[in-house]
Amino acid sequence: MTRTKGASAASSWIVRTLPLLVFLAVIVLVLGSMHYYLWARLVRDPQLPALTGRILTIAFVTLAVLVPASLVFVRRLRGHVAPAFVWIAFLWLGIGFLLAAFFSFVDVGRFALWAGRRLTGNEVPFDPARRTFLARALAVGVSGTVLGLAGSGVRSALGRLRVKEVPVRLAGLPRHLDGFRLVQISDLHIGALLHHSWVEGVVERVLSTHPDAVAITGDLVDGSVDELRQHVAPLAGLAAAPRGAFFVTGNHEYYSGVAEWLRHLPSLGIRPLRNERVELAPGLDLAGIHDPSGLGTREYAPSLDRALAGRDPQRPLVLLAHQPRQFAEAARKGVSLTLSGHTHGGQIWPFSWIVALVQPYLAGLHREGDAQIYVSRGTGFWGPPMRVFAPPEIAVLTLHPA
């Protein structure tokens, strides 16, 4: 009997642990491949002097180990300020991605040029000295470009938040609500890298826009209530908005204890909308639905039908839904305006190209028939502390009758 229980426990541990091990194996494989590729382009191909090459090789190996180690460490760090080596690892992750992307562009171009010459019979004779010179020139050129972009991206991510004014016309909006200011923040990712003092700055910036109401469209936290209680405390200031502050879940809430957060936020004066609708102001409704990450659960799965049940279709309605792909159903069911986030606007170009493959809209205001969606680029960041061609934002949606 004891042996059977032991085998059952071992089997259960394997079932629980295997997905994590597979995930970690994929991460290690991807990061290992990226670092080898960068080493080849920045150390091997330029044929650097022996001592310089050894120093850079050690640096690449160290960074290759530091990045996945920090990814694991930061999950245990939530609620505490990240130490310098975590910032270095995440910053390098962004720089490494940009280097790999730009070298890939160069290599694709070089391959196309080689193929074109081969097809036309105009091949250039192999010249080792010329190849080394070209490799060094590319290493310097690409590295300089990337470091410039990375520096700009860090300033964008950590600097003063941009307030984006977005006028929106809604059919059926009462005249007395002309100029209603609904402020959206999204994807704050409060945690080890973004904490109390930064959150205070966000709240101060939001209140400076004189909002009538505030909407938080998910991915508010990366950590549990116990870990982040003090860091989210400044959010209580958002309750000063005359028509209140509202929240819907994003995918990261499901990694951070969604039930506890839905219980805690009302203590800060923030009302979660759990597949439900409220009157935001006389003649204007607000609804919110859960993130698709809750699919498969009874309590936290998204249900637009529940949120819209009993509504007057003549009244304009604003829907909070974390992912832009939730807009298609909203448009079919007559929702006037959907507010989403999730994409970060791509956060680091050209990663935005990948995001665009899985989400119908990357950022900004879009229309489908009579329905509109505004996709926020997000207020914080996740992973590398940088934003390249995707500045963070606080969106002020000023509503006007159509």
mmCIF file of C-alpha atoms in Angstrom:
data_model
loop_
_atom_site.group_PDB
_atom_site.id
_atom_site.type_symbol
_atom_site.label_atom_id
_atom_site.label_comp_id
_atom_site.label_asym_id
_atom_site.label_seq_id
_atom_site.Cartn_x
_atom_site.Cartn_y
_atom_site.Cartn_z
ATOM 1 C CA MET A 1 0.000 0.000 0.000
ATOM 2 C CA THR A 2 2.792 2.404 0.938
ATOM 3 C CA ARG A 3 4.579 1.664 -2.317
ATOM 4 C CA THR A 4 1.356 2.340 -4.265
ATOM 5 C CA LYS A 5 0.867 5.667 -2.506
ATOM 6 C CA GLY A 6 4.473 6.606 -3.202
ATOM 7 C CA ALA A 7 4.090 5.787 -6.886
ATOM 8 C CA SER A 8 0.861 7.780 -7.039
ATOM 9 C CA ALA A 9 2.508 10.787 -5.387
ATOM 10 C CA ALA A 10 5.449 10.582 -7.788
ATOM 11 C CA SER A 11 3.090 10.364 -10.755
ATOM 12 C CA SER A 12 1.139 13.380 -9.497
ATOM 13 C CA TRP A 13 4.371 15.370 -9.064
ATOM 14 C CA ILE A 14 5.428 14.544 -12.612
ATOM 15 C CA VAL A 15 2.046 15.635 -14.010
ATOM 16 C CA ARG A 16 2.259 18.957 -12.136
ATOM 17 C CA THR A 17 5.916 19.577 -12.909
ATOM 18 C CA LEU A 18 6.226 18.389 -16.513
ATOM 19 C CA PRO A 19 4.594 21.476 -18.144
ATOM 20 C CA LEU A 20 6.935 23.754 -16.186
ATOM 21 C CA LEU A 21 9.967 21.675 -17.147
ATOM 22 C CA VAL A 22 8.933 21.714 -20.809
ATOM 23 C CA PHE A 23 8.434 25.497 -20.644
ATOM 24 C CA LEU A 24 11.842 25.997 -19.031
ATOM 25 C CA ALA A 25 13.459 23.705 -21.609
ATOM 26 C CA VAL A 26 11.969 25.764 -24.459
ATOM 27 C CA ILE A 27 13.110 29.019 -22.823
ATOM 28 C CA VAL A 28 16.639 27.663 -22.335
ATOM 29 C CA LEU A 29 16.749 26.419 -25.945
ATOM 30 C CA VAL A 30 15.557 29.744 -27.366
ATOM 31 C CA LEU A 31 17.863 31.829 -25.177
ATOM 32 C CA GLY A 32 20.797 29.497 -25.816
ATOM 33 C CA SER A 33 20.277 29.713 -29.572
ATOM 34 C CA MET A 34 19.981 33.506 -29.430
ATOM 35 C CA HIS A 35 23.185 33.881 -27.439
ATOM 36 C CA TYR A 36 25.119 31.511 -29.744
ATOM 37 C CA TYR A 37 23.900 33.439 -32.783
ATOM 38 C CA LEU A 38 24.965 36.757 -31.255
ATOM 39 C CA TRP A 39 28.330 35.323 -30.198
ATOM 40 C CA ALA A 40 28.901 34.136 -33.763
ATOM 41 C CA ARG A 41 28.094 37.539 -35.237
ATOM 42 C CA LEU A 42 29.883 39.678 -32.634
ATOM 43 C CA VAL A 43 32.874 37.521 -31.637
ATOM 44 C CA ARG A 44 33.557 34.663 -34.042
ATOM 45 C CA ASP A 45 32.927 36.271 -37.438
ATOM 46 C CA PRO A 46 34.779 39.559 -36.741
ATOM 47 C CA GLN A 47 37.820 37.492 -35.609
ATOM 48 C CA LEU A 48 38.517 39.707 -32.625
ATOM 49 C CA PRO A 49 41.890 39.672 -30.845
ATOM 50 C CA ALA A 50 42.287 36.617 -28.605
ATOM 51 C CA LEU A 51 41.944 38.405 -25.262
ATOM 52 C CA THR A 52 38.941 40.498 -26.387
ATOM 53 C CA GLY A 53 37.306 37.393 -27.812
ATOM 54 C CA ARG A 54 37.759 35.444 -24.575
ATOM 55 C CA ILE A 55 36.357 38.297 -22.469
ATOM 56 C CA LEU A 56 33.298 38.671 -24.698
ATOM 57 C CA THR A 57 32.766 34.901 -24.816
ATOM 58 C CA ILE A 58 32.740 34.773 -21.008
ATOM 59 C CA ALA A 59 30.310 37.719 -21.001
ATOM 60 C CA PHE A 60 27.950 35.932 -23.414
ATOM 61 C CA VAL A 61 28.028 32.725 -21.366
ATOM 62 C CA THR A 62 27.390 34.699 -18.172
ATOM 63 C CA LEU A 63 24.463 36.570 -19.696
ATOM 64 C CA ALA A 64 23.080 33.359 -21.202
ATOM 65 C CA VAL A 65 22.914 31.898 -17.690
ATOM 66 C CA LEU A 66 21.825 35.121 -15.981
ATOM 67 C CA VAL A 67 18.716 35.706 -18.107
ATOM 68 C CA PRO A 68 16.857 32.422 -17.374
ATOM 69 C CA ALA A 69 18.076 32.543 -13.763
ATOM 70 C CA SER A 70 16.564 36.018 -13.396
ATOM 71 C CA LEU A 71 13.308 34.893 -15.013
ATOM 72 C CA VAL A 72 13.004 32.281 -12.264
ATOM 73 C CA PHE A 73 14.325 34.552 -9.513
ATOM 74 C CA VAL A 74 11.958 37.417 -10.297
ATOM 75 C CA ARG A 75 8.965 35.129 -9.686
ATOM 76 C CA ARG A 76 10.222 34.656 -6.123
ATOM 77 C CA LEU A 77 10.986 38.352 -5.766
ATOM 78 C CA ARG A 78 7.480 39.732 -6.210
ATOM 79 C CA GLY A 79 6.747 42.313 -3.548
ATOM 80 C CA HIS A 80 10.423 43.299 -3.291
ATOM 81 C CA VAL A 81 12.448 45.720 -5.367
ATOM 82 C CA ALA A 82 14.508 43.870 -7.970
ATOM 83 C CA PRO A 83 18.281 43.934 -7.366
ATOM 84 C CA ALA A 84 20.683 45.328 -9.945
ATOM 85 C CA PHE A 85 21.512 41.981 -11.559
ATOM 86 C CA VAL A 86 17.821 41.387 -12.390
ATOM 87 C CA TRP A 87 17.585 44.802 -14.064
ATOM 88 C CA ILE A 88 20.788 44.012 -15.995
ATOM 89 C CA ALA A 89 19.440 40.626 -17.111
ATOM 90 C CA PHE A 90 16.101 42.029 -18.288
ATOM 91 C CA LEU A 91 17.763 44.980 -19.975
ATOM 92 C CA TRP A 92 20.118 42.616 -21.791
ATOM 93 C CA LEU A 93 17.130 40.484 -22.816
ATOM 94 C CA GLY A 94 15.723 43.480 -24.685
ATOM 95 C CA ILE A 95 19.087 44.428 -26.185
ATOM 96 C CA GLY A 96 19.739 40.824 -27.179
ATOM 97 C CA PHE A 97 16.362 40.582 -28.899
ATOM 98 C CA LEU A 98 17.053 43.753 -30.868
ATOM 99 C CA LEU A 99 20.540 42.565 -31.840
ATOM 100 C CA ALA A 100 19.199 39.201 -32.991
ATOM 101 C CA ALA A 101 16.419 40.883 -34.977
ATOM 102 C CA PHE A 102 18.731 43.345 -36.732
ATOM 103 C CA PHE A 103 21.388 40.740 -37.506
ATOM 104 C CA SER A 104 18.613 38.534 -38.895
ATOM 105 C CA PHE A 105 17.526 41.369 -41.203
ATOM 106 C CA VAL A 106 21.128 41.751 -42.362
ATOM 107 C CA ASP A 107 21.571 38.011 -42.899
ATOM 108 C CA VAL A 108 18.357 37.770 -44.912
ATOM 109 C CA GLY A 109 19.565 40.650 -47.073
ATOM 110 C CA ARG A 110 22.997 39.060 -47.520
ATOM 111 C CA PHE A 111 21.413 35.735 -48.471
ATOM 112 C CA ALA A 112 19.149 37.435 -51.021
ATOM 113 C CA LEU A 113 22.157 39.251 -52.500
ATOM 114 C CA TRP A 114 24.174 36.004 -52.652
ATOM 115 C CA ALA A 115 21.267 34.126 -54.252
ATOM 116 C CA GLY A 116 20.764 36.878 -56.818
ATOM 117 C CA ARG A 117 24.417 36.866 -57.782
ATOM 118 C CA ARG A 118 24.504 33.087 -57.998
ATOM 119 C CA LEU A 119 21.447 33.011 -60.247
ATOM 120 C CA THR A 120 22.911 35.669 -62.542
ATOM 121 C CA GLY A 121 26.383 34.163 -62.548
ATOM 122 C CA ASN A 122 27.975 37.234 -60.943
ATOM 123 C CA GLU A 123 29.409 35.559 -57.854
ATOM 124 C CA VAL A 124 32.178 37.429 -56.050
ATOM 125 C CA PRO A 125 35.346 35.382 -55.422
ATOM 126 C CA PHE A 126 35.838 34.371 -51.777
ATOM 127 C CA ASP A 127 38.090 36.869 -49.973
ATOM 128 C CA PRO A 128 38.770 36.120 -46.261
ATOM 129 C CA ALA A 129 40.034 39.639 -45.532
ATOM 130 C CA ARG A 130 36.985 41.211 -47.136
ATOM 131 C CA ARG A 131 34.660 38.883 -45.193
ATOM 132 C CA THR A 132 36.337 39.767 -41.887
ATOM 133 C CA PHE A 133 36.147 43.490 -42.638
ATOM 134 C CA LEU A 134 32.455 43.193 -43.509
ATOM 135 C CA ALA A 135 31.737 41.198 -40.328
ATOM 136 C CA ARG A 136 33.463 43.867 -38.217
ATOM 137 C CA ALA A 137 31.650 46.695 -39.975
ATOM 138 C CA LEU A 138 28.293 44.970 -39.445
ATOM 139 C CA ALA A 139 29.077 44.246 -35.789
ATOM 140 C CA VAL A 140 29.872 47.903 -35.147
ATOM 141 C CA GLY A 141 26.977 49.250 -37.207
ATOM 142 C CA VAL A 142 24.305 46.936 -35.815
ATOM 143 C CA SER A 143 25.540 47.297 -32.224
ATOM 144 C CA GLY A 144 25.561 51.091 -32.461
ATOM 145 C CA THR A 145 22.046 51.164 -33.916
ATOM 146 C CA VAL A 146 20.688 48.776 -31.290
ATOM 147 C CA LEU A 147 22.303 50.580 -28.355
ATOM 148 C CA GLY A 148 20.770 53.830 -29.561
ATOM 149 C CA LEU A 149 17.330 52.236 -29.859
ATOM 150 C CA ALA A 150 17.692 50.519 -26.489
ATOM 151 C CA GLY A 151 18.633 53.761 -24.746
ATOM 152 C CA SER A 152 15.646 55.502 -26.287
ATOM 153 C CA GLY A 153 13.450 52.547 -25.325
ATOM 154 C CA VAL A 154 14.528 52.667 -21.675
ATOM 155 C CA ARG A 155 13.790 56.393 -21.502
ATOM 156 C CA SER A 156 10.388 55.740 -23.045
ATOM 157 C CA ALA A 157 9.503 52.955 -20.594
ATOM 158 C CA LEU A 158 10.732 54.657 -17.419
ATOM 159 C CA GLY A 159 10.249 58.338 -18.244
ATOM 160 C CA ARG A 160 7.263 60.634 -17.805
ATOM 161 C CA LEU A 161 4.074 58.958 -18.934
ATOM 162 C CA ARG A 162 2.464 60.230 -22.086
ATOM 163 C CA VAL A 163 -1.185 61.335 -21.855
ATOM 164 C CA LYS A 164 -2.951 60.552 -25.112
ATOM 165 C CA GLU A 165 -6.147 62.456 -25.860
ATOM 166 C CA VAL A 166 -8.609 60.351 -27.853
ATOM 167 C CA PRO A 167 -11.906 61.951 -28.946
ATOM 168 C CA VAL A 168 -14.616 59.329 -29.529
ATOM 169 C CA ARG A 169 -18.083 59.861 -30.972
ATOM 170 C CA LEU A 170 -20.822 57.549 -29.690
ATOM 171 C CA ALA A 171 -24.259 57.217 -31.264
ATOM 172 C CA GLY A 172 -26.991 57.838 -28.722
ATOM 173 C CA LEU A 173 -24.779 59.561 -26.164
ATOM 174 C CA PRO A 174 -26.912 62.143 -24.299
ATOM 175 C CA ARG A 175 -25.981 65.774 -24.831
ATOM 176 C CA HIS A 176 -25.352 66.298 -21.128
ATOM 177 C CA LEU A 177 -22.506 63.746 -21.342
ATOM 178 C CA ASP A 178 -20.742 65.582 -24.170
ATOM 179 C CA GLY A 179 -17.112 65.816 -23.045
ATOM 180 C CA PHE A 180 -17.285 62.908 -20.569
ATOM 181 C CA ARG A 181 -13.678 61.915 -19.785
ATOM 182 C CA LEU A 182 -13.061 58.194 -19.374
ATOM 183 C CA VAL A 183 -9.382 57.560 -18.570
ATOM 184 C CA GLN A 184 -7.934 54.156 -19.414
ATOM 185 C CA ILE A 185 -4.804 52.620 -17.942
ATOM 186 C CA SER A 186 -3.762 49.095 -18.804
ATOM 187 C CA ASP A 187 -0.985 46.549 -18.364
ATOM 188 C CA LEU A 188 0.714 48.219 -15.416
ATOM 189 C CA HIS A 189 2.430 44.952 -14.396
ATOM 190 C CA ILE A 190 3.088 46.127 -10.850
ATOM 191 C CA GLY A 191 5.742 43.836 -9.364
ATOM 192 C CA ALA A 192 9.474 43.549 -8.837
ATOM 193 C CA LEU A 193 10.412 46.084 -11.530
ATOM 194 C CA LEU A 194 7.506 48.525 -11.156
ATOM 195 C CA HIS A 195 6.434 49.216 -7.592
ATOM 196 C CA HIS A 196 5.094 51.741 -5.066
ATOM 197 C CA SER A 197 6.793 54.967 -6.150
ATOM 198 C CA TRP A 198 6.064 54.324 -9.836
ATOM 199 C CA VAL A 199 2.408 53.536 -9.063
ATOM 200 C CA GLU A 200 2.139 56.805 -7.139
ATOM 201 C CA GLY A 201 3.353 58.616 -10.241
ATOM 202 C CA VAL A 202 0.772 56.872 -12.429
ATOM 203 C CA VAL A 203 -2.085 57.796 -10.082
ATOM 204 C CA GLU A 204 -0.924 61.411 -9.878
ATOM 205 C CA ARG A 205 -0.730 61.602 -13.678
ATOM 206 C CA VAL A 206 -4.212 60.073 -14.083
ATOM 207 C CA LEU A 207 -5.799 62.475 -11.605
ATOM 208 C CA SER A 208 -4.126 65.423 -13.331
ATOM 209 C CA THR A 209 -6.294 64.672 -16.399
ATOM 210 C CA HIS A 210 -9.479 65.330 -14.351
ATOM 211 C CA PRO A 211 -11.203 62.041 -15.203
ATOM 212 C CA ASP A 212 -14.925 61.484 -14.794
ATOM 213 C CA ALA A 213 -14.187 57.755 -14.490
ATOM 214 C CA VAL A 214 -11.159 55.447 -14.654
ATOM 215 C CA ALA A 215 -10.947 52.072 -16.402
ATOM 216 C CA ILE A 216 -8.177 49.524 -15.756
ATOM 217 C CA THR A 217 -8.183 46.953 -18.545
ATOM 218 C CA GLY A 218 -6.221 44.103 -17.000
ATOM 219 C CA ASP A 219 -2.671 42.896 -16.300
ATOM 220 C CA LEU A 220 -2.515 45.164 -13.285
ATOM 221 C CA VAL A 221 -0.158 42.969 -11.241
ATOM 222 C CA ASP A 222 2.534 40.325 -11.365
ATOM 223 C CA GLY A 223 2.311 38.836 -7.889
ATOM 224 C CA SER A 224 -0.107 37.983 -5.113
ATOM 225 C CA VAL A 225 -2.024 40.350 -2.852
ATOM 226 C CA ASP A 226 0.274 39.525 0.076
ATOM 227 C CA GLU A 227 3.357 40.272 -2.034
ATOM 228 C CA LEU A 228 2.131 43.512 -3.603
ATOM 229 C CA ARG A 229 -0.289 44.969 -1.060
ATOM 230 C CA GLN A 230 1.893 47.997 -0.267
ATOM 231 C CA HIS A 231 2.800 48.599 -3.904
ATOM 232 C CA VAL A 232 -0.812 48.765 -5.133
ATOM 233 C CA ALA A 233 -1.957 50.919 -2.188
ATOM 234 C CA PRO A 234 -1.634 54.215 -4.136
ATOM 235 C CA LEU A 235 -4.319 52.974 -6.546
ATOM 236 C CA ALA A 236 -6.861 53.967 -3.889
ATOM 237 C CA GLY A 237 -6.398 57.507 -5.187
ATOM 238 C CA LEU A 238 -8.223 56.566 -8.383
ATOM 239 C CA ALA A 239 -11.465 56.288 -6.409
ATOM 240 C CA ALA A 240 -11.500 60.100 -6.398
ATOM 241 C CA ALA A 241 -12.884 60.012 -9.952
ATOM 242 C CA PRO A 242 -16.505 61.230 -9.645
ATOM 243 C CA ARG A 243 -17.984 58.223 -11.468
ATOM 244 C CA GLY A 244 -15.593 55.693 -9.967
ATOM 245 C CA ALA A 245 -12.757 53.380 -10.970
ATOM 246 C CA PHE A 246 -13.346 49.986 -12.595
ATOM 247 C CA PHE A 247 -11.248 46.915 -13.381
ATOM 248 C CA VAL A 248 -11.355 43.774 -15.510
ATOM 249 C CA THR A 249 -8.988 40.831 -15.375
ATOM 250 C CA GLY A 250 -6.096 40.296 -17.749
ATOM 251 C CA ASN A 251 -4.200 37.060 -18.291
ATOM 252 C CA HIS A 252 -1.581 37.946 -15.653
ATOM 253 C CA GLU A 253 -4.194 38.116 -12.905
ATOM 254 C CA TYR A 254 -4.754 34.395 -13.463
ATOM 255 C CA TYR A 255 -1.075 33.804 -12.687
ATOM 256 C CA SER A 256 -1.232 35.996 -9.583
ATOM 257 C CA GLY A 257 -4.240 34.774 -7.582
ATOM 258 C CA VAL A 258 -7.265 36.147 -9.420
ATOM 259 C CA ALA A 259 -9.749 35.402 -6.607
ATOM 260 C CA GLU A 260 -7.698 37.264 -4.008
ATOM 261 C CA TRP A 261 -7.256 40.293 -6.278
ATOM 262 C CA LEU A 262 -10.971 40.475 -7.046
ATOM 263 C CA ARG A 263 -11.591 40.540 -3.307
ATOM 264 C CA HIS A 264 -8.840 43.067 -2.553
ATOM 265 C CA LEU A 265 -9.447 45.749 -5.176
ATOM 266 C CA PRO A 266 -12.803 46.909 -3.724
ATOM 267 C CA SER A 267 -10.918 47.776 -0.510
ATOM 268 C CA LEU A 268 -9.035 50.342 -2.642
ATOM 269 C CA GLY A 269 -12.265 51.753 -4.046
ATOM 270 C CA ILE A 270 -11.838 49.973 -7.397
ATOM 271 C CA ARG A 271 -14.805 47.937 -8.626
ATOM 272 C CA PRO A 272 -14.086 44.754 -10.577
ATOM 273 C CA LEU A 273 -16.568 44.061 -13.359
ATOM 274 C CA ARG A 274 -17.070 40.296 -13.516
ATOM 275 C CA ASN A 275 -19.117 39.727 -16.643
ATOM 276 C CA GLU A 276 -21.457 42.472 -15.481
ATOM 277 C CA ARG A 277 -22.847 45.865 -16.422
ATOM 278 C CA VAL A 278 -23.369 49.077 -14.464
ATOM 279 C CA GLU A 279 -24.737 52.519 -15.218
ATOM 280 C CA LEU A 280 -21.660 54.701 -15.572
ATOM 281 C CA ALA A 281 -23.749 57.860 -15.878
ATOM 282 C CA PRO A 282 -27.416 58.536 -16.775
ATOM 283 C CA GLY A 283 -27.704 57.409 -20.392
ATOM 284 C CA LEU A 284 -24.339 55.573 -20.523
ATOM 285 C CA ASP A 285 -23.568 51.976 -19.508
ATOM 286 C CA LEU A 286 -20.261 50.331 -18.674
ATOM 287 C CA ALA A 287 -19.663 46.576 -18.816
ATOM 288 C CA GLY A 288 -16.663 44.358 -18.214
ATOM 289 C CA ILE A 289 -15.817 40.754 -19.008
ATOM 290 C CA HIS A 290 -13.120 38.392 -17.803
ATOM 291 C CA ASP A 291 -10.006 37.589 -19.819
ATOM 292 C CA PRO A 292 -10.082 34.452 -22.030
ATOM 293 C CA SER A 293 -7.491 32.895 -19.692
ATOM 294 C CA GLY A 294 -10.456 32.013 -17.488
ATOM 295 C CA LEU A 295 -11.958 29.705 -20.119
ATOM 296 C CA GLY A 296 -12.422 26.255 -18.681
ATOM 297 C CA THR A 297 -13.311 27.582 -15.236
ATOM 298 C CA ARG A 298 -16.848 28.073 -14.025
ATOM 299 C CA GLU A 299 -16.311 31.295 -12.111
ATOM 300 C CA TYR A 300 -13.777 33.242 -14.174
ATOM 301 C CA ALA A 301 -14.622 32.481 -17.805
ATOM 302 C CA PRO A 302 -15.613 35.496 -19.953
ATOM 303 C CA SER A 303 -19.309 35.823 -20.773
ATOM 304 C CA LEU A 304 -20.408 38.785 -22.841
ATOM 305 C CA ASP A 305 -23.995 37.506 -22.820
ATOM 306 C CA ARG A 306 -24.102 37.784 -19.022
ATOM 307 C CA ALA A 307 -22.608 41.270 -19.141
ATOM 308 C CA LEU A 308 -25.159 42.477 -21.701
ATOM 309 C CA ALA A 309 -28.226 40.732 -20.282
ATOM 310 C CA GLY A 310 -31.191 43.101 -19.974
ATOM 311 C CA ARG A 311 -29.453 46.132 -21.504
ATOM 312 C CA ASP A 312 -31.300 48.786 -23.458
ATOM 313 C CA PRO A 313 -29.760 48.589 -26.962
ATOM 314 C CA GLN A 314 -30.558 52.261 -27.507
ATOM 315 C CA ARG A 315 -28.146 53.287 -24.742
ATOM 316 C CA PRO A 316 -24.464 53.492 -25.674
ATOM 317 C CA LEU A 317 -22.287 50.986 -23.849
ATOM 318 C CA VAL A 318 -18.541 50.912 -23.183
ATOM 319 C CA LEU A 319 -17.059 47.437 -22.705
ATOM 320 C CA LEU A 320 -13.821 46.684 -20.861
ATOM 321 C CA ALA A 321 -12.185 43.550 -22.299
ATOM 322 C CA HIS A 322 -8.460 42.890 -21.884
ATOM 323 C CA GLN A 323 -7.681 41.326 -25.268
ATOM 324 C CA PRO A 324 -8.527 42.945 -28.626
ATOM 325 C CA ARG A 325 -9.619 39.580 -29.995
ATOM 326 C CA GLN A 326 -12.661 39.863 -27.710
ATOM 327 C CA PHE A 327 -13.861 42.766 -29.857
ATOM 328 C CA ALA A 328 -15.259 40.622 -32.678
ATOM 329 C CA GLU A 329 -18.054 39.255 -30.481
ATOM 330 C CA ALA A 330 -18.680 42.686 -28.970
ATOM 331 C CA ALA A 331 -19.090 44.240 -32.429
ATOM 332 C CA ARG A 332 -21.582 41.538 -33.451
ATOM 333 C CA LYS A 333 -23.635 42.198 -30.333
ATOM 334 C CA GLY A 334 -23.913 45.941 -30.726
ATOM 335 C CA VAL A 335 -21.358 47.205 -28.205
ATOM 336 C CA SER A 336 -20.623 50.853 -28.974
ATOM 337 C CA LEU A 337 -17.023 51.057 -27.743
ATOM 338 C CA THR A 338 -14.602 48.412 -26.469
ATOM 339 C CA LEU A 339 -11.483 49.287 -24.469
ATOM 340 C CA SER A 340 -8.659 46.753 -24.532
ATOM 341 C CA GLY A 341 -4.951 46.433 -23.809
ATOM 342 C CA HIS A 342 -2.762 43.307 -23.702
ATOM 343 C CA THR A 343 -0.655 44.039 -26.800
ATOM 344 C CA HIS A 344 1.631 46.718 -25.273
ATOM 345 C CA GLY A 345 1.630 48.062 -28.834
ATOM 346 C CA GLY A 346 4.277 45.391 -29.436
ATOM 347 C CA GLN A 347 6.479 47.013 -26.731
ATOM 348 C CA ILE A 348 9.736 46.369 -28.606
ATOM 349 C CA TRP A 349 9.705 46.657 -32.381
ATOM 350 C CA PRO A 350 9.862 44.381 -34.388
ATOM 351 C CA PHE A 351 8.185 42.088 -31.815
ATOM 352 C CA SER A 352 5.038 44.009 -32.763
ATOM 353 C CA TRP A 353 4.964 41.997 -36.007
ATOM 354 C CA ILE A 354 4.521 38.807 -33.995
ATOM 355 C CA VAL A 355 1.817 40.345 -31.787
ATOM 356 C CA ALA A 356 -0.076 41.427 -34.906
ATOM 357 C CA LEU A 357 -0.324 37.779 -35.976
ATOM 358 C CA VAL A 358 -2.407 36.836 -32.915
ATOM 359 C CA GLN A 359 -4.349 40.041 -32.171
ATOM 360 C CA PRO A 360 -6.560 41.858 -34.710
ATOM 361 C CA TYR A 361 -5.486 45.325 -33.557
ATOM 362 C CA LEU A 362 -2.158 46.450 -32.144
ATOM 363 C CA ALA A 363 -2.946 49.930 -30.815
ATOM 364 C CA GLY A 364 -5.179 52.940 -31.318
ATOM 365 C CA LEU A 365 -8.811 53.555 -32.281
ATOM 366 C CA HIS A 366 -10.462 51.317 -34.877
ATOM 367 C CA ARG A 367 -13.958 50.886 -36.249
ATOM 368 C CA GLU A 368 -15.906 47.880 -37.478
ATOM 369 C CA GLY A 369 -19.340 48.937 -38.718
ATOM 370 C CA ASP A 370 -20.989 50.900 -35.920
ATOM 371 C CA ALA A 371 -18.656 49.451 -33.275
ATOM 372 C CA GLN A 372 -15.323 50.937 -32.194
ATOM 373 C CA ILE A 373 -12.360 49.645 -30.239
ATOM 374 C CA TYR A 374 -9.521 51.502 -28.572
ATOM 375 C CA VAL A 375 -6.418 49.413 -27.836
ATOM 376 C CA SER A 376 -4.048 50.894 -25.273
ATOM 377 C CA ARG A 377 -0.294 50.492 -25.707
ATOM 378 C CA GLY A 378 -0.220 49.912 -21.960
ATOM 379 C CA THR A 379 1.030 51.985 -19.053
ATOM 380 C CA GLY A 380 3.823 49.774 -17.718
ATOM 381 C CA PHE A 381 5.919 47.067 -19.340
ATOM 382 C CA TRP A 382 6.626 43.375 -18.985
ATOM 383 C CA GLY A 383 10.077 41.806 -19.195
ATOM 384 C CA PRO A 384 12.722 44.174 -20.629
ATOM 385 C CA PRO A 385 12.400 47.691 -19.169
ATOM 386 C CA MET A 386 12.176 49.326 -22.570
ATOM 387 C CA ARG A 387 9.672 50.330 -25.210
ATOM 388 C CA VAL A 388 10.833 50.765 -28.800
ATOM 389 C CA PHE A 389 8.385 52.604 -31.084
ATOM 390 C CA ALA A 390 5.577 51.741 -28.636
ATOM 391 C CA PRO A 391 5.481 54.438 -25.927
ATOM 392 C CA PRO A 392 3.488 53.766 -22.755
ATOM 393 C CA GLU A 393 0.336 55.781 -22.330
ATOM 394 C CA ILE A 394 -2.548 56.977 -20.252
ATOM 395 C CA ALA A 395 -5.488 57.305 -22.638
ATOM 396 C CA VAL A 396 -8.093 60.005 -22.054
ATOM 397 C CA LEU A 397 -11.146 59.053 -24.081
ATOM 398 C CA THR A 398 -13.359 62.120 -24.377
ATOM 399 C CA LEU A 399 -16.872 61.080 -25.412
ATOM 400 C CA HIS A 400 -19.056 63.130 -27.753
ATOM 401 C CA PRO A 401 -22.476 62.471 -29.305
ATOM 402 C CA ALA A 402 -22.237 61.153 -32.862
#
